[in-house]
Amino acid sequence: MRYARLAITVLLVAIPSTLVEDVYRERIRTAQATPTTDNLLQAAEAARLLRDYRQAEEFLQQAAQAVQQAQNGLLANQILLELASGGGVNGAQRALRQARRLRRLAPQAVAGWANGFPVLLVGGELDEMIGRFSLEAEDPRYRCACYAQKAWMLRVAGRMDESRMYWDSLVTAWENDPPQPDDPDARADVQAQLARNYARAGRHEDARRALETAMSMPVSDEAVSGVRRRWAQTYAELGDVEHAVEHLEYLLSAPTLVTVHTLESRMTWAPIREEPAFQALLERHR
């Protein structure tokens, strides 16, 4: 009788343990299929409890990457919302300052935000950091050519000739090692960026040739708005207000990054902002 009771006890203990392991393994499979932050954290816990510490560490690394991507997406949307809705330079800078208070942003990460949103450079708050970047920098955190960031910093300061030199360095680097994405939309976008940056470098004939090529490249309906914004930027840099406004009319009439407020605040439109045709465009869409 004693042995029978022992067998029943062992059976009762074994069944819940097996069921729990099945639950943990299902959490791991869920995270592998749908790697959201919550799923990855649950899978990391499950792997740890199953004593698979290597897999637990892998899930934690994936979760950390997902959190960082979410944080970057949050900051991008905060800056874009400020610019789109009228918060302007002050709103964009406030969003970056808040992000830097909440988490440590590496210098090159801050430089990346400055490149994407040059209004962050207005006032010179980031100038000391941008000025430290160099391919020969002793501190690896500042080891970056950062041609675009330096070009924007100088342009914001009104030092146009020096700015053009850095844009020229950027397009020369592209010429020597051209980006070659596989995706047709990405190729069209890169070509349009090249045209725009030629114009920023003062190489207007190269810009026109590159833009002609860009506008002949296939692009999907989903990506056309973004690529067309690059075309408008190129025309703005070339001082071709008529063609810039033509594309901006379309972009203002569709759900795009372009709004009246972004046209008033973003640095990319500064070359034509005071032109009567550009001001008339703003008035039509207020």
Tab-separated table of C-alpha atoms in Angstrom:
chain	number	residue	atom	x	y	z
A	1	MET	CA	0.000	0.000	0.000
A	2	ARG	CA	2.880	2.370	0.879
A	3	TYR	CA	4.424	1.812	-2.582
A	4	ALA	CA	1.090	2.471	-4.273
A	5	ARG	CA	0.714	5.803	-2.464
A	6	LEU	CA	4.283	6.743	-3.467
A	7	ALA	CA	3.572	5.970	-7.139
A	8	ILE	CA	0.460	8.131	-7.075
A	9	THR	CA	2.427	10.994	-5.501
A	10	VAL	CA	5.159	10.791	-8.151
A	11	LEU	CA	2.532	10.760	-10.903
A	12	LEU	CA	0.786	13.822	-9.462
A	13	VAL	CA	4.078	15.729	-9.295
A	14	ALA	CA	5.216	14.718	-12.776
A	15	ILE	CA	2.083	15.785	-14.623
A	16	PRO	CA	2.132	19.476	-13.566
A	17	SER	CA	5.878	19.699	-14.274
A	18	THR	CA	5.371	18.448	-17.833
A	19	LEU	CA	2.474	20.824	-18.368
A	20	VAL	CA	4.528	23.782	-17.141
A	21	GLU	CA	7.388	22.890	-19.476
A	22	ASP	CA	4.919	22.749	-22.363
A	23	VAL	CA	3.691	26.239	-21.474
A	24	TYR	CA	7.240	27.585	-21.408
A	25	ARG	CA	8.128	25.971	-24.729
A	26	GLU	CA	4.970	27.420	-26.264
A	27	ARG	CA	6.057	30.885	-25.102
A	28	ILE	CA	9.386	30.341	-26.824
A	29	ARG	CA	7.669	29.277	-30.056
A	30	THR	CA	5.379	32.320	-29.849
A	31	ALA	CA	8.335	34.682	-29.528
A	32	GLN	CA	10.089	33.043	-32.446
A	33	ALA	CA	6.994	33.486	-34.593
A	34	THR	CA	6.005	36.945	-33.311
A	35	PRO	CA	9.029	38.688	-31.746
A	36	THR	CA	7.290	41.548	-29.943
A	37	THR	CA	8.995	42.964	-26.855
A	38	ASP	CA	6.502	41.309	-24.472
A	39	ASN	CA	6.786	37.950	-26.230
A	40	LEU	CA	10.588	38.106	-26.208
A	41	LEU	CA	10.701	38.896	-22.493
A	42	GLN	CA	8.315	36.040	-21.696
A	43	ALA	CA	10.409	33.716	-23.848
A	44	ALA	CA	13.599	34.832	-22.090
A	45	GLU	CA	12.007	33.996	-18.746
A	46	ALA	CA	10.779	30.646	-20.067
A	47	ALA	CA	14.210	29.713	-21.449
A	48	ARG	CA	15.847	30.734	-18.156
A	49	LEU	CA	13.449	28.576	-16.136
A	50	LEU	CA	14.120	25.697	-18.520
A	51	ARG	CA	17.830	26.330	-17.803
A	52	ASP	CA	18.642	27.128	-21.417
A	53	TYR	CA	20.666	30.218	-20.510
A	54	ARG	CA	22.146	30.750	-23.969
A	55	GLN	CA	18.687	30.992	-25.508
A	56	ALA	CA	17.508	33.213	-22.651
A	57	GLU	CA	20.357	35.633	-23.381
A	58	GLU	CA	19.509	35.649	-27.095
A	59	PHE	CA	15.891	36.549	-26.339
A	60	LEU	CA	16.995	39.326	-23.989
A	61	GLN	CA	19.273	40.766	-26.675
A	62	GLN	CA	16.408	40.708	-29.165
A	63	ALA	CA	14.150	42.384	-26.594
A	64	ALA	CA	16.757	45.106	-26.006
A	65	GLN	CA	16.933	45.747	-29.749
A	66	ALA	CA	13.133	45.904	-29.946
A	67	VAL	CA	13.025	48.408	-27.072
A	68	GLN	CA	15.668	50.560	-28.764
A	69	GLN	CA	13.756	50.481	-32.054
A	70	ALA	CA	10.568	51.457	-30.212
A	71	GLN	CA	12.372	54.325	-28.467
A	72	ASN	CA	13.794	55.555	-31.768
A	73	GLY	CA	10.410	55.270	-33.421
A	74	LEU	CA	8.862	57.226	-30.574
A	75	LEU	CA	11.434	60.028	-30.844
A	76	ALA	CA	11.101	60.207	-34.639
A	77	ASN	CA	7.347	60.491	-34.374
A	78	GLN	CA	7.585	63.105	-31.623
A	79	ILE	CA	9.895	65.277	-33.745
A	80	LEU	CA	7.808	64.771	-36.876
A	81	LEU	CA	4.628	65.652	-34.990
A	82	GLU	CA	6.179	68.856	-33.666
A	83	LEU	CA	7.280	69.881	-37.152
A	84	ALA	CA	4.038	68.866	-38.851
A	85	SER	CA	1.727	70.522	-36.342
A	86	GLY	CA	3.551	73.804	-35.849
A	87	GLY	CA	5.840	73.091	-32.894
A	88	GLY	CA	8.708	74.044	-35.162
A	89	VAL	CA	12.345	74.254	-34.148
A	90	ASN	CA	11.641	74.630	-30.432
A	91	GLY	CA	9.313	71.634	-30.357
A	92	ALA	CA	11.744	69.403	-32.221
A	93	GLN	CA	14.633	70.392	-29.988
A	94	ARG	CA	12.523	69.878	-26.884
A	95	ALA	CA	11.714	66.318	-28.001
A	96	LEU	CA	15.401	65.483	-28.453
A	97	ARG	CA	16.360	67.012	-25.108
A	98	GLN	CA	13.684	64.957	-23.368
A	99	ALA	CA	14.915	61.761	-25.041
A	100	ARG	CA	18.481	62.520	-23.968
A	101	ARG	CA	17.346	62.996	-20.382
A	102	LEU	CA	15.530	59.665	-20.357
A	103	ARG	CA	18.239	57.570	-21.991
A	104	ARG	CA	21.863	57.824	-22.932
A	105	LEU	CA	22.201	58.604	-26.635
A	106	ALA	CA	25.661	57.988	-28.075
A	107	PRO	CA	27.240	60.922	-29.942
A	108	GLN	CA	26.823	59.216	-33.308
A	109	ALA	CA	23.165	58.560	-32.533
A	110	VAL	CA	22.638	62.250	-31.802
A	111	ALA	CA	24.483	63.073	-35.035
A	112	GLY	CA	22.101	60.776	-36.887
A	113	TRP	CA	19.114	62.695	-35.548
A	114	ALA	CA	20.777	65.976	-36.531
A	115	ASN	CA	21.241	64.695	-40.066
A	116	GLY	CA	17.620	63.621	-40.334
A	117	PHE	CA	16.331	66.808	-38.712
A	118	PRO	CA	18.803	69.675	-39.236
A	119	VAL	CA	16.498	72.055	-37.353
A	120	LEU	CA	18.022	70.433	-34.268
A	121	LEU	CA	21.214	72.320	-35.126
A	122	VAL	CA	19.587	75.744	-34.983
A	123	GLY	CA	21.086	77.761	-32.133
A	124	GLY	CA	24.356	75.810	-32.040
A	125	GLU	CA	23.495	73.541	-29.114
A	126	LEU	CA	25.053	70.527	-30.835
A	127	ASP	CA	27.913	72.308	-32.619
A	128	GLU	CA	30.639	71.272	-30.173
A	129	MET	CA	29.637	67.618	-30.538
A	130	ILE	CA	29.397	67.763	-34.337
A	131	GLY	CA	32.762	69.515	-34.567
A	132	ARG	CA	34.476	66.638	-32.751
A	133	PHE	CA	33.602	64.027	-35.372
A	134	SER	CA	36.484	62.795	-37.501
A	135	LEU	CA	37.611	59.538	-39.074
A	136	GLU	CA	40.814	59.957	-37.065
A	137	ALA	CA	39.130	60.782	-33.748
A	138	GLU	CA	40.900	59.228	-30.771
A	139	ASP	CA	37.580	58.574	-29.041
A	140	PRO	CA	35.768	55.840	-31.036
A	141	ARG	CA	32.429	57.440	-30.167
A	142	TYR	CA	33.404	60.358	-32.411
A	143	ARG	CA	35.055	58.338	-35.193
A	144	CYS	CA	32.842	59.345	-38.096
A	145	ALA	CA	33.278	61.477	-41.196
A	146	CYS	CA	29.762	62.863	-40.619
A	147	TYR	CA	30.010	65.008	-43.752
A	148	ALA	CA	26.284	65.734	-43.890
A	149	GLN	CA	26.074	66.764	-40.240
A	150	LYS	CA	29.016	69.141	-40.618
A	151	ALA	CA	27.562	70.508	-43.851
A	152	TRP	CA	24.256	71.193	-42.110
A	153	MET	CA	25.943	72.759	-39.088
A	154	LEU	CA	27.808	75.208	-41.319
A	155	ARG	CA	24.772	75.885	-43.460
A	156	VAL	CA	22.616	76.661	-40.432
A	157	ALA	CA	25.354	79.076	-39.344
A	158	GLY	CA	25.245	80.765	-42.766
A	159	ARG	CA	28.686	79.525	-43.829
A	160	MET	CA	27.517	78.322	-47.228
A	161	ASP	CA	30.861	77.925	-49.027
A	162	GLU	CA	32.243	75.730	-46.263
A	163	SER	CA	28.992	73.792	-46.177
A	164	ARG	CA	29.211	73.046	-49.901
A	165	MET	CA	32.697	71.611	-49.387
A	166	TYR	CA	31.320	68.996	-47.008
A	167	TRP	CA	28.435	68.169	-49.330
A	168	ASP	CA	31.017	67.678	-52.072
A	169	SER	CA	32.963	65.315	-49.801
A	170	LEU	CA	29.764	63.370	-49.195
A	171	VAL	CA	28.869	62.912	-52.867
A	172	THR	CA	32.484	62.069	-53.694
A	173	ALA	CA	32.366	59.306	-51.090
A	174	TRP	CA	29.129	58.054	-52.694
A	175	GLU	CA	30.772	58.106	-56.122
A	176	ASN	CA	33.696	56.048	-54.817
A	177	ASP	CA	31.481	53.559	-52.999
A	178	PRO	CA	27.937	53.934	-54.332
A	179	PRO	CA	25.094	52.429	-52.289
A	180	GLN	CA	23.523	49.591	-54.255
A	181	PRO	CA	20.302	48.474	-52.556
A	182	ASP	CA	18.451	45.516	-54.032
A	183	ASP	CA	15.006	47.032	-53.622
A	184	PRO	CA	13.901	49.171	-56.627
A	185	ASP	CA	12.227	51.739	-54.360
A	186	ALA	CA	15.403	52.105	-52.319
A	187	ARG	CA	17.464	52.496	-55.508
A	188	ALA	CA	15.159	55.276	-56.726
A	189	ASP	CA	15.395	56.996	-53.349
A	190	VAL	CA	19.204	56.776	-53.248
A	191	GLN	CA	19.460	58.203	-56.761
A	192	ALA	CA	17.163	61.081	-55.823
A	193	GLN	CA	19.236	61.765	-52.703
A	194	LEU	CA	22.382	61.812	-54.833
A	195	ALA	CA	20.812	64.410	-57.146
A	196	ARG	CA	19.796	66.539	-54.182
A	197	ASN	CA	23.224	66.322	-52.559
A	198	TYR	CA	24.967	67.238	-55.829
A	199	ALA	CA	22.853	70.372	-55.805
A	200	ARG	CA	23.761	71.092	-52.199
A	201	ALA	CA	27.412	70.735	-53.169
A	202	GLY	CA	26.924	73.346	-55.895
A	203	ARG	CA	27.422	70.743	-58.659
A	204	HIS	CA	24.267	71.727	-60.495
A	205	GLU	CA	24.910	70.008	-63.818
A	206	ASP	CA	25.642	66.728	-62.032
A	207	ALA	CA	22.476	67.302	-60.008
A	208	ARG	CA	20.319	67.745	-63.102
A	209	ARG	CA	21.729	64.635	-64.758
A	210	ALA	CA	21.263	62.576	-61.594
A	211	LEU	CA	17.730	63.897	-61.151
A	212	GLU	CA	16.821	62.999	-64.727
A	213	THR	CA	17.995	59.456	-64.040
A	214	ALA	CA	16.131	59.361	-60.727
A	215	MET	CA	12.860	60.464	-62.301
A	216	SER	CA	13.101	57.741	-64.934
A	217	MET	CA	13.488	54.934	-62.386
A	218	PRO	CA	10.559	52.681	-61.439
A	219	VAL	CA	9.038	53.292	-58.020
A	220	SER	CA	6.014	51.763	-56.329
A	221	ASP	CA	2.850	53.683	-55.499
A	222	GLU	CA	3.641	53.234	-51.810
A	223	ALA	CA	7.104	54.810	-52.107
A	224	VAL	CA	6.451	57.480	-54.721
A	225	SER	CA	5.589	60.218	-52.227
A	226	GLY	CA	8.873	59.845	-50.378
A	227	VAL	CA	10.901	59.771	-53.583
A	228	ARG	CA	8.982	62.677	-55.030
A	229	ARG	CA	9.817	64.707	-51.925
A	230	ARG	CA	13.496	64.154	-52.793
A	231	TRP	CA	12.822	65.501	-56.281
A	232	ALA	CA	11.209	68.598	-54.801
A	233	GLN	CA	14.192	69.043	-52.492
A	234	THR	CA	16.548	68.871	-55.469
A	235	TYR	CA	14.581	71.506	-57.355
A	236	ALA	CA	14.618	73.691	-54.240
A	237	GLU	CA	18.403	73.386	-54.009
A	238	LEU	CA	18.681	74.267	-57.693
A	239	GLY	CA	16.484	77.328	-57.146
A	240	ASP	CA	13.885	75.958	-59.546
A	241	VAL	CA	10.857	77.196	-57.638
A	242	GLU	CA	8.327	76.316	-60.320
A	243	HIS	CA	9.148	72.606	-60.379
A	244	ALA	CA	9.615	72.432	-56.612
A	245	VAL	CA	6.158	73.925	-56.078
A	246	GLU	CA	4.661	71.572	-58.660
A	247	HIS	CA	5.763	68.544	-56.650
A	248	LEU	CA	4.919	70.142	-53.319
A	249	GLU	CA	1.351	70.787	-54.490
A	250	TYR	CA	0.958	67.037	-54.918
A	251	LEU	CA	2.672	66.236	-51.611
A	252	LEU	CA	0.459	68.668	-49.700
A	253	SER	CA	-2.667	67.086	-51.182
A	254	ALA	CA	-1.695	63.555	-50.100
A	255	PRO	CA	-0.955	61.959	-46.695
A	256	THR	CA	2.796	62.666	-46.655
A	257	LEU	CA	5.451	64.157	-44.379
A	258	VAL	CA	4.940	67.525	-46.072
A	259	THR	CA	2.658	70.022	-44.329
A	260	VAL	CA	2.443	73.801	-44.372
A	261	HIS	CA	4.259	73.840	-41.035
A	262	THR	CA	7.121	71.618	-42.228
A	263	LEU	CA	7.534	73.843	-45.269
A	264	GLU	CA	7.815	76.794	-42.904
A	265	SER	CA	10.325	75.200	-40.517
A	266	ARG	CA	12.418	72.435	-42.104
A	267	MET	CA	15.849	73.503	-43.347
A	268	THR	CA	15.542	71.702	-46.671
A	269	TRP	CA	13.074	74.326	-47.964
A	270	ALA	CA	15.079	77.355	-46.827
A	271	PRO	CA	16.596	78.069	-50.287
A	272	ILE	CA	13.180	78.962	-51.736
A	273	ARG	CA	11.163	79.834	-48.643
A	274	GLU	CA	11.006	83.560	-49.376
A	275	GLU	CA	10.110	83.130	-53.037
A	276	PRO	CA	6.636	84.525	-53.911
A	277	ALA	CA	5.526	81.283	-55.588
A	278	PHE	CA	6.490	79.301	-52.497
A	279	GLN	CA	4.711	81.719	-50.175
A	280	ALA	CA	1.636	81.541	-52.413
A	281	LEU	CA	1.746	77.751	-52.101
A	282	LEU	CA	1.674	78.069	-48.324
A	283	GLU	CA	-1.274	80.429	-48.421
A	284	ARG	CA	-3.264	78.100	-50.681
A	285	HIS	CA	-2.899	75.243	-48.207
A	286	ARG	CA	-3.338	76.982	-44.841
